[in-house]
mmCIF file of C-alpha atoms in Angstrom:
data_model
loop_
_atom_site.group_PDB
_atom_site.id
_atom_site.type_symbol
_atom_site.label_atom_id
_atom_site.label_comp_id
_atom_site.label_asym_id
_atom_site.label_seq_id
_atom_site.Cartn_x
_atom_site.Cartn_y
_atom_site.Cartn_z
ATOM 1 C CA MET A 1 35.558 47.593 22.144
ATOM 2 C CA ASP A 2 34.955 43.846 22.326
ATOM 3 C CA ASN A 3 32.370 42.116 20.181
ATOM 4 C CA ILE A 4 29.950 39.362 21.182
ATOM 5 C CA ILE A 5 28.541 36.658 18.932
ATOM 6 C CA VAL A 6 24.787 37.195 18.669
ATOM 7 C CA TYR A 7 23.891 34.891 15.786
ATOM 8 C CA LYS A 8 25.247 32.159 13.550
ATOM 9 C CA THR A 9 23.921 31.855 10.024
ATOM 10 C CA ASN A 10 24.603 30.064 6.770
ATOM 11 C CA PRO A 11 26.262 31.944 3.920
ATOM 12 C CA GLY A 12 22.957 32.213 2.044
ATOM 13 C CA SER A 13 21.279 34.225 4.806
ATOM 14 C CA LEU A 14 24.302 36.267 5.824
ATOM 15 C CA GLN A 15 23.510 39.422 3.866
ATOM 16 C CA VAL A 16 19.867 39.374 5.000
ATOM 17 C CA VAL A 17 20.870 39.186 8.671
ATOM 18 C CA LEU A 18 23.586 41.820 8.343
ATOM 19 C CA GLY A 19 21.190 44.107 6.475
ATOM 20 C CA LEU A 20 18.496 43.662 9.120
ATOM 21 C CA LEU A 21 20.889 44.521 11.924
ATOM 22 C CA ARG A 22 22.275 47.554 10.089
ATOM 23 C CA LYS A 23 18.751 48.763 9.320
ATOM 24 C CA GLU A 24 17.955 48.594 13.031
ATOM 25 C CA GLY A 25 21.013 50.718 13.845
ATOM 26 C CA PHE A 26 23.456 48.030 14.992
ATOM 27 C CA ASN A 27 27.079 47.598 13.891
ATOM 28 C CA PRO A 28 27.401 43.922 12.934
ATOM 29 C CA SER A 29 30.516 42.198 11.690
ATOM 30 C CA THR A 30 31.556 38.620 11.045
ATOM 31 C CA LEU A 31 34.251 36.509 12.674
ATOM 32 C CA GLU A 32 34.886 34.334 9.635
ATOM 33 C CA ASP A 33 36.131 35.504 6.270
ATOM 34 C CA THR A 34 32.945 35.693 4.193
ATOM 35 C CA ALA A 35 34.946 35.348 0.978
ATOM 36 C CA LEU A 36 35.679 31.740 1.935
ATOM 37 C CA ALA A 37 32.010 30.891 2.543
ATOM 38 C CA PRO A 38 31.151 29.934 -1.065
ATOM 39 C CA VAL A 39 34.169 27.619 -1.171
ATOM 40 C CA ARG A 40 32.961 25.521 1.760
ATOM 41 C CA THR A 41 30.140 23.137 0.959
ATOM 42 C CA GLY A 42 27.933 20.645 2.707
ATOM 43 C CA GLY A 43 25.604 23.120 4.374
ATOM 44 C CA THR A 44 27.357 22.909 7.750
ATOM 45 C CA PHE A 45 29.446 26.061 7.522
ATOM 46 C CA LEU A 46 28.038 28.768 9.771
ATOM 47 C CA ILE A 47 29.237 32.344 9.950
ATOM 48 C CA SER A 48 29.268 34.025 13.361
ATOM 49 C CA ILE A 49 27.791 37.516 13.457
ATOM 50 C CA THR A 50 29.056 39.806 16.192
ATOM 51 C CA VAL A 51 28.075 43.202 17.536
ATOM 52 C CA PRO A 52 29.675 45.433 20.166
ATOM 53 C CA ARG A 53 28.943 44.294 23.729
ATOM 54 C CA ASP A 54 26.607 47.217 24.491
ATOM 55 C CA GLU A 55 24.451 46.362 21.424
ATOM 56 C CA ALA A 56 24.235 42.609 22.071
ATOM 57 C CA GLU A 57 20.897 42.436 23.917
ATOM 58 C CA GLY A 58 19.121 44.674 21.425
ATOM 59 C CA ALA A 59 20.529 42.775 18.461
ATOM 60 C CA LYS A 60 19.540 39.423 19.977
ATOM 61 C CA SER A 61 16.011 40.740 20.521
ATOM 62 C CA VAL A 62 15.718 41.899 16.897
ATOM 63 C CA LEU A 63 17.066 38.591 15.606
ATOM 64 C CA ARG A 64 14.724 36.605 17.861
ATOM 65 C CA LYS A 65 11.731 38.491 16.447
ATOM 66 C CA TRP A 66 13.013 37.973 12.900
ATOM 67 C CA ASP A 67 13.456 34.239 13.548
ATOM 68 C CA GLN A 68 9.908 33.967 14.918
ATOM 69 C CA ALA A 69 8.482 35.802 11.909
ATOM 70 C CA SER A 70 10.445 33.534 9.574
ATOM 71 C CA GLN A 71 9.198 30.411 11.375
ATOM 72 C CA LEU A 72 5.595 31.624 11.136
ATOM 73 C CA GLU A 73 6.008 32.162 7.397
ATOM 74 C CA ILE A 74 7.463 28.673 6.986
ATOM 75 C CA GLU A 75 4.596 27.139 8.960
ATOM 76 C CA LYS A 76 2.038 29.048 6.883
ATOM 77 C CA THR A 77 3.606 27.845 3.629
ATOM 78 C CA THR A 78 3.808 24.279 4.926
ATOM 79 C CA ARG A 79 0.114 24.328 5.853
ATOM 80 C CA LYS A 80 -0.760 25.618 2.384
ATOM 81 C CA LEU A 81 1.188 22.821 0.687
ATOM 82 C CA THR A 82 -0.191 19.988 2.822
ATOM 83 C CA GLY A 83 -3.393 19.711 0.777
ATOM 84 C CA PRO A 84 -1.669 19.511 -2.631
ATOM 85 C CA LEU A 85 0.771 16.934 -1.259
ATOM 86 C CA ILE A 86 -1.984 14.710 0.118
ATOM 87 C CA PHE A 87 -3.998 14.998 -3.094
ATOM 88 C CA SER A 88 -0.999 14.134 -5.285
ATOM 89 C CA VAL A 89 -0.280 11.088 -3.105
ATOM 90 C CA MET A 90 -3.911 9.992 -3.486
ATOM 91 C CA VAL A 91 -3.662 10.346 -7.285
ATOM 92 C CA ILE A 92 -0.522 8.206 -7.298
ATOM 93 C CA VAL A 93 -2.125 5.544 -5.084
ATOM 94 C CA VAL A 94 -5.108 5.315 -7.458
ATOM 95 C CA LEU A 95 -2.786 5.073 -10.467
ATOM 96 C CA VAL A 96 -0.685 2.406 -8.716
ATOM 97 C CA ILE A 97 -3.809 0.315 -8.148
ATOM 98 C CA ILE A 98 -4.924 0.756 -11.759
ATOM 99 C CA PHE A 99 -1.474 -0.035 -13.133
ATOM 100 C CA LEU A 100 -1.210 -3.037 -10.818
ATOM 101 C CA PHE A 101 -4.464 -4.517 -12.152
ATOM 102 C CA LEU A 102 -3.344 -3.850 -15.728
ATOM 103 C CA GLY A 103 -0.019 -5.557 -15.013
ATOM 104 C CA ILE A 104 2.053 -2.556 -16.077
ATOM 105 C CA LEU A 105 3.042 -1.157 -12.690
ATOM 106 C CA TRP A 106 6.763 -1.945 -12.723
ATOM 107 C CA ASP A 107 7.219 -0.608 -16.240
ATOM 108 C CA ASN A 108 5.683 2.734 -15.312
ATOM 109 C CA VAL A 109 7.194 3.592 -11.924
ATOM 110 C CA PRO A 110 9.165 6.541 -13.389
ATOM 111 C CA LEU A 111 5.981 7.769 -15.062
ATOM 112 C CA LEU A 112 4.155 7.646 -11.731
ATOM 113 C CA PHE A 113 6.918 9.684 -10.146
ATOM 114 C CA VAL A 114 6.671 12.341 -12.856
ATOM 115 C CA ILE A 115 2.864 12.406 -12.655
ATOM 116 C CA GLY A 116 3.066 12.863 -8.877
ATOM 117 C CA LEU A 117 5.489 15.752 -9.232
ATOM 118 C CA LEU A 118 3.373 17.418 -11.909
ATOM 119 C CA VAL A 119 0.142 17.091 -9.933
ATOM 120 C CA PHE A 120 1.845 18.510 -6.841
ATOM 121 C CA ALA A 121 3.450 21.371 -8.781
ATOM 122 C CA ILE A 122 0.203 22.351 -10.485
ATOM 123 C CA LEU A 123 -1.806 22.239 -7.266
ATOM 124 C CA ALA A 124 0.895 24.110 -5.333
ATOM 125 C CA LYS A 125 0.830 26.834 -7.985
ATOM 126 C CA VAL A 126 -2.970 27.055 -7.717
ATOM 127 C CA VAL A 127 -2.814 27.304 -3.926
ATOM 128 C CA LYS A 128 -0.098 29.958 -4.040
#
């Protein structure tokens, strides 16, 4: 029986995708040796997931739905974090203006960076 590539994923998502397909009753396998995946770096290494030819359409449909659900979750999280990001930028802009008038801006750029990160982290935690 010949297999068809239905999806390509990074090593970090491989087990999730394989598990999803197996849960739905498909017989997925990989073309590449998954033991080599952690050795390759740079984020460009993709692993091809295959299923038998007669399962290809069903598997693609399941993966398409999973991708759409994942994208919706990402969009929802991004929308939630937009407010804290904008507020933390506003705090930094106000502090930059204050520090500029006090003449201490260039000495405190790292401090501004840390303050911005802390404000964002705290607000993101509150929103979550």
